[in-house]
mmCIF file of C-alpha atoms in Angstrom:
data_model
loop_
_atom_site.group_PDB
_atom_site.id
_atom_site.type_symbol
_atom_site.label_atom_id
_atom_site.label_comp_id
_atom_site.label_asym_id
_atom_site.label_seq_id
_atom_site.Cartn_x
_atom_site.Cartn_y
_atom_site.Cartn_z
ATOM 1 C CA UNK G 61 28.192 -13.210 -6.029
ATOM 2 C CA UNK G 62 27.396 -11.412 -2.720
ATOM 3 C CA UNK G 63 26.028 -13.532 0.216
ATOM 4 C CA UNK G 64 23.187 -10.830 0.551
ATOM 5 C CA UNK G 65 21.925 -7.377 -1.222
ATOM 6 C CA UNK G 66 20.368 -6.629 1.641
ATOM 7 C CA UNK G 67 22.607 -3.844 2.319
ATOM 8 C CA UNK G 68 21.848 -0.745 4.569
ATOM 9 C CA UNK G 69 20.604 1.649 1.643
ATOM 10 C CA UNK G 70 18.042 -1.463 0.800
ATOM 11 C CA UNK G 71 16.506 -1.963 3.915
ATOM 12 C CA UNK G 72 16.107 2.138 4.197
ATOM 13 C CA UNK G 73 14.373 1.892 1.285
ATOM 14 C CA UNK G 74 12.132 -1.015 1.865
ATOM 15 C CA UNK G 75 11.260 0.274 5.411
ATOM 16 C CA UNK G 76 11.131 3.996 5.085
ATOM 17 C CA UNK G 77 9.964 4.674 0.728
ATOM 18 C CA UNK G 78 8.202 1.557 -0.408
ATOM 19 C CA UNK G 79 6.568 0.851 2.758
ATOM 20 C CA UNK G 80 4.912 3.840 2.923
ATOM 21 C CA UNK G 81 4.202 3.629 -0.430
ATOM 22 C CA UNK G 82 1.980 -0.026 0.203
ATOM 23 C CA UNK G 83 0.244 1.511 3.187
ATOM 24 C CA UNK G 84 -1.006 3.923 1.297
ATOM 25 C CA UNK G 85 -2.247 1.963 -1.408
ATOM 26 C CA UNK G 86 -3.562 -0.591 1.194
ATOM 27 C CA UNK G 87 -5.793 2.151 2.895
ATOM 28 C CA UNK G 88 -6.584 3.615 -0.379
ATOM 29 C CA UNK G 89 -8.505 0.626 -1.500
ATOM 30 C CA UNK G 90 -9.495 -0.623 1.803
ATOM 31 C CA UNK G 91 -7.628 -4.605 0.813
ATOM 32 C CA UNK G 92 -5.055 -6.453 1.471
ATOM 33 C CA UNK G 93 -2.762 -6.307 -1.489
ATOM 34 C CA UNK G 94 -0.962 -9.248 -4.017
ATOM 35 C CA UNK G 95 2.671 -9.344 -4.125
ATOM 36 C CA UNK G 96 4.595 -10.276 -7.392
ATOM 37 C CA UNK G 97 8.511 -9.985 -7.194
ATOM 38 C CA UNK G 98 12.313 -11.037 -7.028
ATOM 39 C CA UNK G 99 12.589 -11.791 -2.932
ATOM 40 C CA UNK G 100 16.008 -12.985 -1.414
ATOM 41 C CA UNK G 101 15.294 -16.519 -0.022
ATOM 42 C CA UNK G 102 14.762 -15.101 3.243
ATOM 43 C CA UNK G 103 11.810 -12.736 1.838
ATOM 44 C CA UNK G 104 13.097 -9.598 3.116
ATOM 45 C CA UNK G 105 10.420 -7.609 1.332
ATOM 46 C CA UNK G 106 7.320 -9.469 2.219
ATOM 47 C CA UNK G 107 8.523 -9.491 5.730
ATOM 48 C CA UNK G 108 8.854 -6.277 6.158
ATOM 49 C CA UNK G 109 5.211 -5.544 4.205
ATOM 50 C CA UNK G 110 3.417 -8.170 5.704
ATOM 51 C CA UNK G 111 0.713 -7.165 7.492
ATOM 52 C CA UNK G 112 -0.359 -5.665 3.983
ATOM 53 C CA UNK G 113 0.106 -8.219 1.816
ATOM 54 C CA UNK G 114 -2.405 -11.361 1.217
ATOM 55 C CA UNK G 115 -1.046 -13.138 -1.743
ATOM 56 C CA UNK G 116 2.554 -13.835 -3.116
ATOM 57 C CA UNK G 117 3.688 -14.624 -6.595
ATOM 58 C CA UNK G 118 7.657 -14.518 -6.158
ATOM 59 C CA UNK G 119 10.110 -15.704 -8.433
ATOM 60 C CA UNK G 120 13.656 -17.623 -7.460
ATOM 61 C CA UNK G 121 16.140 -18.480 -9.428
ATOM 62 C CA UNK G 122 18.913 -21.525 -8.479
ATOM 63 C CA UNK G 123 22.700 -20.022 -8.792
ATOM 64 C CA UNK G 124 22.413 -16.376 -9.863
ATOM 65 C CA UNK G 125 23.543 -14.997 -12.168
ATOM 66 C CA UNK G 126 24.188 -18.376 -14.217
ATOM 67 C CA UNK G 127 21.781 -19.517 -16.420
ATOM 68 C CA UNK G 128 19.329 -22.033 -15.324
ATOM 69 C CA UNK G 129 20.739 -25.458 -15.363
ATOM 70 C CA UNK G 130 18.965 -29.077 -13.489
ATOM 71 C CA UNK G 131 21.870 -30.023 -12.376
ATOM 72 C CA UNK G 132 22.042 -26.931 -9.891
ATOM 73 C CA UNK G 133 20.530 -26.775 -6.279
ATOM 74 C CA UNK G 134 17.210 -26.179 -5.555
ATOM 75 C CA UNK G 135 18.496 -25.006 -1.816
ATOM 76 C CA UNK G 136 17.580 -21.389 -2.670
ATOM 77 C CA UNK G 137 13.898 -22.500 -3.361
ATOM 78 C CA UNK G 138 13.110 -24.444 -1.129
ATOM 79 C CA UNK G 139 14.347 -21.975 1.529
ATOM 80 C CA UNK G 140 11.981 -19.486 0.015
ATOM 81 C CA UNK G 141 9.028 -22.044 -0.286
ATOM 82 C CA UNK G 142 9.445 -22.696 3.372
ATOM 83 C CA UNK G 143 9.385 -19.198 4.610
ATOM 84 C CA UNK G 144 5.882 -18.337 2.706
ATOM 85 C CA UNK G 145 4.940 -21.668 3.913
ATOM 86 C CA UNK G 146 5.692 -20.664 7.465
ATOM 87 C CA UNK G 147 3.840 -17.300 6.635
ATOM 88 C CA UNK G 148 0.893 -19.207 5.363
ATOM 89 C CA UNK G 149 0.578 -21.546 8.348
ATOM 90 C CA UNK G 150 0.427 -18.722 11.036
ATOM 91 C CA UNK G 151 -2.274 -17.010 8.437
ATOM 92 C CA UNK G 152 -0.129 -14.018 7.755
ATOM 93 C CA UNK G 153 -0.573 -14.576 3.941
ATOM 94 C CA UNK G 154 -3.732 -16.965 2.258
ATOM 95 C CA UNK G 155 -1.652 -18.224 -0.958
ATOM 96 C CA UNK G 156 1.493 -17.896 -2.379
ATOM 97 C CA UNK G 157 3.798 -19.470 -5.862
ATOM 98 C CA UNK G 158 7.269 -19.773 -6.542
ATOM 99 C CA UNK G 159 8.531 -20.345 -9.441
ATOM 100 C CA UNK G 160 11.466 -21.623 -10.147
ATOM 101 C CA UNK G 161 13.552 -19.553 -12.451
ATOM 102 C CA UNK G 162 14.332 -15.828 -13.702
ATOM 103 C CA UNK G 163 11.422 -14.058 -13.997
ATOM 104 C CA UNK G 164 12.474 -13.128 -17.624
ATOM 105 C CA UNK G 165 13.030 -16.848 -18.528
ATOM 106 C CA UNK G 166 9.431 -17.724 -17.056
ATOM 107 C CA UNK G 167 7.730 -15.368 -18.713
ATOM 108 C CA UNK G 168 8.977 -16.356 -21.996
ATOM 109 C CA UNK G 169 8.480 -19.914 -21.535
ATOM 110 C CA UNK G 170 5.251 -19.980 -20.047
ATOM 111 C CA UNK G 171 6.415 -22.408 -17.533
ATOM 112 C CA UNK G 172 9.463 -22.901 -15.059
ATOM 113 C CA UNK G 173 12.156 -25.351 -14.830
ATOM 114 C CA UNK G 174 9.992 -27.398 -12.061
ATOM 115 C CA UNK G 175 6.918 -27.684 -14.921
ATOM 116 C CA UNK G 176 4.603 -25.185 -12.721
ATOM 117 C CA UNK G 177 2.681 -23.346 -15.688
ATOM 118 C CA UNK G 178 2.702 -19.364 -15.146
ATOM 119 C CA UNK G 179 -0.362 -17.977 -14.888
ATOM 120 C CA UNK G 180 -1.708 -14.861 -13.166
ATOM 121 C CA UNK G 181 -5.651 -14.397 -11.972
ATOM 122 C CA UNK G 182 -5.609 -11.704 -9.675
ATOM 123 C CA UNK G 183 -4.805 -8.136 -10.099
ATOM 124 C CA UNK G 184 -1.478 -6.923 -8.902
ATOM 125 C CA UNK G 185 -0.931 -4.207 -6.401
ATOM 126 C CA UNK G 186 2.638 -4.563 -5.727
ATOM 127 C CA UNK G 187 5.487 -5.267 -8.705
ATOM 128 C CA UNK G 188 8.673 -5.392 -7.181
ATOM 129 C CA UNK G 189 11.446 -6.185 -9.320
ATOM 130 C CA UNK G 190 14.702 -6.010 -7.999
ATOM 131 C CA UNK G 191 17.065 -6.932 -11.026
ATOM 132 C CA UNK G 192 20.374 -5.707 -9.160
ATOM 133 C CA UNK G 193 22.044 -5.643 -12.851
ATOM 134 C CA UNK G 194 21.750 -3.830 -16.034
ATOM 135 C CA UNK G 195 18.389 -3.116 -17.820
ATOM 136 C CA UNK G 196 20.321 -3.852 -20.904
ATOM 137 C CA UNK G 197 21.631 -7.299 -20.084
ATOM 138 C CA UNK G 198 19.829 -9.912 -21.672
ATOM 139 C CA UNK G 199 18.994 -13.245 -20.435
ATOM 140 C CA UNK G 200 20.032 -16.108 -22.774
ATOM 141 C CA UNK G 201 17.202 -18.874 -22.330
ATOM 142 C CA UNK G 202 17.330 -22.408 -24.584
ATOM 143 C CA UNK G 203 13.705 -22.447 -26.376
ATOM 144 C CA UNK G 204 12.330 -25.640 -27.134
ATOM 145 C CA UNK G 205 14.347 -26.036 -30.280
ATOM 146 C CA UNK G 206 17.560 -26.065 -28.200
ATOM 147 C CA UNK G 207 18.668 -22.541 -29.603
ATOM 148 C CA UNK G 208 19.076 -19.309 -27.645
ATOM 149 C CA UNK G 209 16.824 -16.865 -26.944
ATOM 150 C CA UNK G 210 18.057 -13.462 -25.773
ATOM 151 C CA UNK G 211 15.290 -12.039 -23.151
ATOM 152 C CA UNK G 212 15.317 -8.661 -22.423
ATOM 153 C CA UNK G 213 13.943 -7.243 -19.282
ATOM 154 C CA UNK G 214 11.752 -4.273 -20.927
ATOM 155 C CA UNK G 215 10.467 -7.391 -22.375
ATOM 156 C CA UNK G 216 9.041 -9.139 -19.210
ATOM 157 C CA UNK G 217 8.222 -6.010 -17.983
ATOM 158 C CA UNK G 218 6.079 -5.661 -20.890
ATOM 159 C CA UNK G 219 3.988 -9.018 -20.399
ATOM 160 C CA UNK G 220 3.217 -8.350 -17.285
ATOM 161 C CA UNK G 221 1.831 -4.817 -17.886
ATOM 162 C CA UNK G 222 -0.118 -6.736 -20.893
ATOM 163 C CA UNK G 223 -1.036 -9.315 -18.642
ATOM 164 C CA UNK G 224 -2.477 -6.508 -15.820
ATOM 165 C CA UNK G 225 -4.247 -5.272 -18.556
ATOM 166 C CA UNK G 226 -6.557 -7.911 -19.300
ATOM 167 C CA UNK G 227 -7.251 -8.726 -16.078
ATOM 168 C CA UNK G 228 -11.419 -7.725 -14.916
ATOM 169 C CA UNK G 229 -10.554 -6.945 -11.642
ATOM 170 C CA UNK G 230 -10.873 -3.685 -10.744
ATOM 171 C CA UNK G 231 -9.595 -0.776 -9.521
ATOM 172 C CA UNK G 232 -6.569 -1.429 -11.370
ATOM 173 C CA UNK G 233 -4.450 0.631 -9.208
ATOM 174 C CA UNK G 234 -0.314 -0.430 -8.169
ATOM 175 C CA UNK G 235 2.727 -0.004 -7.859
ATOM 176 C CA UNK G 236 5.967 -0.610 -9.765
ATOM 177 C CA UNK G 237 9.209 -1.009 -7.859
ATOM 178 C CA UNK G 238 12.337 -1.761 -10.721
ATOM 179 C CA UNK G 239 15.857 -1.764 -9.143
ATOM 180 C CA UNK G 240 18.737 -1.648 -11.667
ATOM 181 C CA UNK G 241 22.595 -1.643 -11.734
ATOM 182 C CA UNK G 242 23.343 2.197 -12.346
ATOM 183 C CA UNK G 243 25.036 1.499 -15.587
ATOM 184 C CA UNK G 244 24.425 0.346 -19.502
ATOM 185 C CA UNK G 245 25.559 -2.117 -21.962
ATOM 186 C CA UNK G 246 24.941 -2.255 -25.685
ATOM 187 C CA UNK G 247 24.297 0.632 -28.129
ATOM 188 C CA UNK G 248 20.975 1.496 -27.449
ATOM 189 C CA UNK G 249 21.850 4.236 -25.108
ATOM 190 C CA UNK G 250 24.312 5.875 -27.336
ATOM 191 C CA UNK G 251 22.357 8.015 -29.452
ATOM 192 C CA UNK G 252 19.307 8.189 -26.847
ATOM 193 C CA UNK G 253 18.468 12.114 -25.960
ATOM 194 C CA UNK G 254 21.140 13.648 -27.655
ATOM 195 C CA UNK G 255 20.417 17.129 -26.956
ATOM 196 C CA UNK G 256 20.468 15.762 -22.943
ATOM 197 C CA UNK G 257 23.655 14.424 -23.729
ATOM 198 C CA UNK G 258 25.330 17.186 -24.340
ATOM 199 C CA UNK G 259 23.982 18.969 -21.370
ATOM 200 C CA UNK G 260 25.342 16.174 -18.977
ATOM 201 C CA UNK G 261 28.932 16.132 -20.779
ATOM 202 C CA UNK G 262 30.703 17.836 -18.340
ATOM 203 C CA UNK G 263 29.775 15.785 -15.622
ATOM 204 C CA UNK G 264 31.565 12.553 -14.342
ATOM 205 C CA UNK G 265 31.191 9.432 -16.229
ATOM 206 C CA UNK G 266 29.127 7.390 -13.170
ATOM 207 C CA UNK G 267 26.679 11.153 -13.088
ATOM 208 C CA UNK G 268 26.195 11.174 -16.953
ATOM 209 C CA UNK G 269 25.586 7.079 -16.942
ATOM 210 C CA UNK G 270 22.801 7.545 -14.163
ATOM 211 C CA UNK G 271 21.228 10.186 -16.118
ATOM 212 C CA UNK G 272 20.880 9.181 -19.454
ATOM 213 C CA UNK G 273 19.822 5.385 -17.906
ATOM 214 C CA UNK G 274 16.899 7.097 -15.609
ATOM 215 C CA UNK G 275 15.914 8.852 -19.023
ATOM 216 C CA UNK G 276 15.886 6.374 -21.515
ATOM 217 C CA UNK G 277 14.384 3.953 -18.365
ATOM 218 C CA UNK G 278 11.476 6.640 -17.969
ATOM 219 C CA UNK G 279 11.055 7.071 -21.596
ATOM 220 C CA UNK G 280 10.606 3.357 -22.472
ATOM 221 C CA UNK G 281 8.312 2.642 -19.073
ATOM 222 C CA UNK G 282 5.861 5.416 -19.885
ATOM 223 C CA UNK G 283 5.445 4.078 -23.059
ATOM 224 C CA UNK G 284 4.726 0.539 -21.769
ATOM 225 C CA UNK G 285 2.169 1.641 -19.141
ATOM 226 C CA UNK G 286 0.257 3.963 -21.567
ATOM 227 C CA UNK G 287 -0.184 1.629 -24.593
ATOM 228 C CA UNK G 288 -1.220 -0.685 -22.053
ATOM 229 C CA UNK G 289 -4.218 1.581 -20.788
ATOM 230 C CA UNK G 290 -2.485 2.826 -17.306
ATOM 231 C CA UNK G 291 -1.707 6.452 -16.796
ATOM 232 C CA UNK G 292 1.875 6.016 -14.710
ATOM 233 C CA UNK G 293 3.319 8.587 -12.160
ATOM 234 C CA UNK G 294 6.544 8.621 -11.453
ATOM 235 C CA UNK G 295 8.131 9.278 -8.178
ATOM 236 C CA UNK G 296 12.055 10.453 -7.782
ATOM 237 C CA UNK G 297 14.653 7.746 -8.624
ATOM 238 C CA UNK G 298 16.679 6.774 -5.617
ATOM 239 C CA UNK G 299 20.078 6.493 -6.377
ATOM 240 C CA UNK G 300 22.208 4.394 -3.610
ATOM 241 C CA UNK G 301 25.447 1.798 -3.057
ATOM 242 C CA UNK G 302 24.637 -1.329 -2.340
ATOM 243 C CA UNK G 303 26.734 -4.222 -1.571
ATOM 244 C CA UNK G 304 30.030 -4.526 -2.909
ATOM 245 C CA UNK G 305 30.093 -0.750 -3.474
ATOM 246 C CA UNK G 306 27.627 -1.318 -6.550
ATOM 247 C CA UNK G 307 25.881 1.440 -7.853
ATOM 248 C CA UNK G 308 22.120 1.226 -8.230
ATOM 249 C CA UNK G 309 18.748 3.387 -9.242
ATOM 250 C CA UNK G 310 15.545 2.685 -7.915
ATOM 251 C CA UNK G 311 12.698 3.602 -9.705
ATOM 252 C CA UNK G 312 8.977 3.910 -8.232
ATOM 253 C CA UNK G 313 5.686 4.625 -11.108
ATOM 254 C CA UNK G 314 2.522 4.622 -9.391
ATOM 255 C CA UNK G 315 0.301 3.458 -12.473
ATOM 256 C CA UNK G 316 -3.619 3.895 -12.602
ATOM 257 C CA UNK G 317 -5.856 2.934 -15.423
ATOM 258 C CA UNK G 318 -7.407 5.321 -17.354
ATOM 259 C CA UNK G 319 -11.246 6.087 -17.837
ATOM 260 C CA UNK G 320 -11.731 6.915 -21.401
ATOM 261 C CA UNK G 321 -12.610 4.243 -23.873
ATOM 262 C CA UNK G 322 -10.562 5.672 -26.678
ATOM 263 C CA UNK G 323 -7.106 5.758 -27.206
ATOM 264 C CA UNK G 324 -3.881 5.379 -25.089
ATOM 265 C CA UNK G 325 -3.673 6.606 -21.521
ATOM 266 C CA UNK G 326 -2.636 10.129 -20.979
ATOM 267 C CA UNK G 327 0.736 11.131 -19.212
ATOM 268 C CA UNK G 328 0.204 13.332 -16.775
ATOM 269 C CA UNK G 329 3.642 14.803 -16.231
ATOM 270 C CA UNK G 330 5.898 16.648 -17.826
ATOM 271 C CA UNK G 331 8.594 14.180 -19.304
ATOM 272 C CA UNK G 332 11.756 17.042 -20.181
ATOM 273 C CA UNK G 333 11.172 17.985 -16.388
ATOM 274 C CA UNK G 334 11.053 14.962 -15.133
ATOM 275 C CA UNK G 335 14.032 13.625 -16.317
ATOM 276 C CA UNK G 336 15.851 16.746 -15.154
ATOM 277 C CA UNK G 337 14.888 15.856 -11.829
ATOM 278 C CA UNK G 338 17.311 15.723 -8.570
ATOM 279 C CA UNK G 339 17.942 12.250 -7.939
ATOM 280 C CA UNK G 340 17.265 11.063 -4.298
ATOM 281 C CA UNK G 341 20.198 9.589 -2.194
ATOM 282 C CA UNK G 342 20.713 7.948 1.262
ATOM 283 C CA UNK G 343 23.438 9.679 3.593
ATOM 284 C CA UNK G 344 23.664 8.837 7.355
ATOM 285 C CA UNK G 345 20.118 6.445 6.948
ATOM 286 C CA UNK G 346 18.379 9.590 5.637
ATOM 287 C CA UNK G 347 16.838 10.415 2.267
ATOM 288 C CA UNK G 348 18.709 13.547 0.933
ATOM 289 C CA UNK G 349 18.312 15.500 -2.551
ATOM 290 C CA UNK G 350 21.278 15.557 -4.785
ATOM 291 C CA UNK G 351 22.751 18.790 -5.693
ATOM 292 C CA UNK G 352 25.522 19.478 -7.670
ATOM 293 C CA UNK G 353 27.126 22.585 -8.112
ATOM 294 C CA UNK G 354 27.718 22.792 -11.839
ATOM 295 C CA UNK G 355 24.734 21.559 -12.950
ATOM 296 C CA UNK G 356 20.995 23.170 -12.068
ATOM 297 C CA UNK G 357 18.509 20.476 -11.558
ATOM 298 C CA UNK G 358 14.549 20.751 -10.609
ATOM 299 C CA UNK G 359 14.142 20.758 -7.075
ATOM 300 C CA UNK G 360 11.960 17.315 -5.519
ATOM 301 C CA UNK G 361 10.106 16.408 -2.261
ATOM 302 C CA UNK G 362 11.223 13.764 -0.116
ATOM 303 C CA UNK G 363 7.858 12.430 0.914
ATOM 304 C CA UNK G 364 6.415 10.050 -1.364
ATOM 305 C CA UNK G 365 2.754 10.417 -0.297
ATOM 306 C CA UNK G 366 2.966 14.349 -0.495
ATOM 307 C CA UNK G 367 4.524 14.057 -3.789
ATOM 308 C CA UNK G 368 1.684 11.856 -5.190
ATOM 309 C CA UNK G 369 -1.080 13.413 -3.890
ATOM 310 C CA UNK G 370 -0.134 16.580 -5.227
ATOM 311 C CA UNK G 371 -0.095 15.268 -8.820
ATOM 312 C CA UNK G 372 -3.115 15.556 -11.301
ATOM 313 C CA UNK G 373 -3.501 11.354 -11.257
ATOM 314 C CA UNK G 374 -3.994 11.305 -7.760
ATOM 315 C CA UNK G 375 -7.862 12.371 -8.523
ATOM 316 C CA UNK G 376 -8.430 9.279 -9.729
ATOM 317 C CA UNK G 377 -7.680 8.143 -6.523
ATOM 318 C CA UNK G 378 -10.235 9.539 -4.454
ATOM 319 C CA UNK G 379 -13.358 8.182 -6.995
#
């Protein structure tokens, strides 16, 4: 395990994309915004978005990426529990949570391995969810029966989106930061947009993997957000090397709920275009748009504001 992610493609991003991105959304609804996420022990992320945030629900686990255990240190958490502390003492922040586990193993449990019960009360603005690994890896958690229980994270995902859902707070207006490993496990994938497939099967294996995952991973999160009553907007998916040359995708959905009674939420974009989309990359600390010669892909903006507000959702952001 790397002694940091925080490589130089990650703190581009946090600084220069997502920052913007919570600014926005800050001024939009005139608050100070809640924070639920993955942070390093130093809290890289909240750091840097600060002076937006006001509450923290953050989620540590003890030796990643080996199953929970109480026989391993607790160094990582308390080291995390101590910088939100320090952030609460100067008044930077008026409440914050850590639990102690994966967020996947939480969520399914309903509680964490220090006995803290999950629960959420306030509304969401900010999901950031930096797995680092594969959507398809499961996390094997011991239910109270002793057996295994494969987790998935689509799965946790999920819950929370339920859980956002039912909340009365409104506007119920965020943002969805997921950060995966730029490759797949399992069959799932295998017989996912076939036709796509065999567009893509001239390309390199690490091109074709990144395409068919940002498909299937748009595909699966639109359904999520629209069954649970959100309309979501998705912004390009960055792809970048982090540490330890690993490749990774960062995907951004802006979701919004919907105002009709009836039925799901509506998708306001147009999902064979979208996934057909130039990918976003970092060269010399700037944001640049993929191109490759053999294959014809729909051009993209850089700026994620501009892109937004030029999208048919973002009128439900000026009500």
């Amino acid at each position: 395990m790397p002694d940091t992610f925080n490589s130089e493609s990650k703190i581009l991003i946090r600084s220069q994309w997502s920052k913007k991105i919570i600014k926005y959304i800050n001024k939009r609804l005139n608050s100070k915004l809640v924070y639920l996420g993955l942070p390093s022990p130093d809290a890289e992320d909240i750091q840097e978005w600060i002076e937006y945030i006001d509450e923290v629900i953050a989620f540590q686990c003890r030796e990643y990426p080996k199953p929970s255990n109480p026989e391993q240190s607790v160094a990582e958490i308390i080291k995390l529990q101590n910088k939100l502390s320090e952030l609460e003492r100067k008044k930077k922040i008026s409440n914050f949570v850590v639990y102690d586990g994966y967020l996947e193993e939480v969520l399914f449990k309903g509680v964490d391995n220090a006995g803290i019960e999950f629960e959420i009360n306030n509304l969401i603005h900010i999901f950031n969810l930096d797995f680092c690994n594969s959507i398809t890896s499961p996390m094997e958690i011991l239910n109270k029966n002793g057996d295994i229980h494969k987790v998935y994270k689509f799965e946790a995902i999920k819950i929370l989106l339920q859980i956002q859902d039912l909340l009365k707070s409104n506007p119920k207006k965020f943002v969805l930061f997921l950060t995966i490993h730029s490759s797949y496990f399992g069959p799932e994938l295998e017989n996912f947009s076939k036709n796509y497939q065999k567009e893509i099967k001239h390309l390199s294996k690490k091109e074709r993997n990144k395409r068919i995952l940002r498909s299937y991973v748009i595909e699966n999160l639109k359904d999520f957000f629209r069954v649970n009553n959100f309309i979501p907007e998705f912004l390009p998916v960055i792809h970048y090397t982090g540490v330890d040359n690993f490749q990774l995708l960062h995907f951004t959905v802006i979701g919004t709920d919907k105002k009709e009674n009836a039925g799901i939420a509506p998708f306001n974009q147009d999902l064979e275009g979208l996934i057909r989309e130039k990918f976003l990359e970092i060269n010399n600390k700037n944001f640049k748009k993929q191109s490759i010669n053999s294959f014809k892909e729909n051009d993209i903006k850089i700026d994620p504001i501009k892109i937004f507000e030029s999208s048919k959702t973002f009128k439900l952001w000026q009500i």
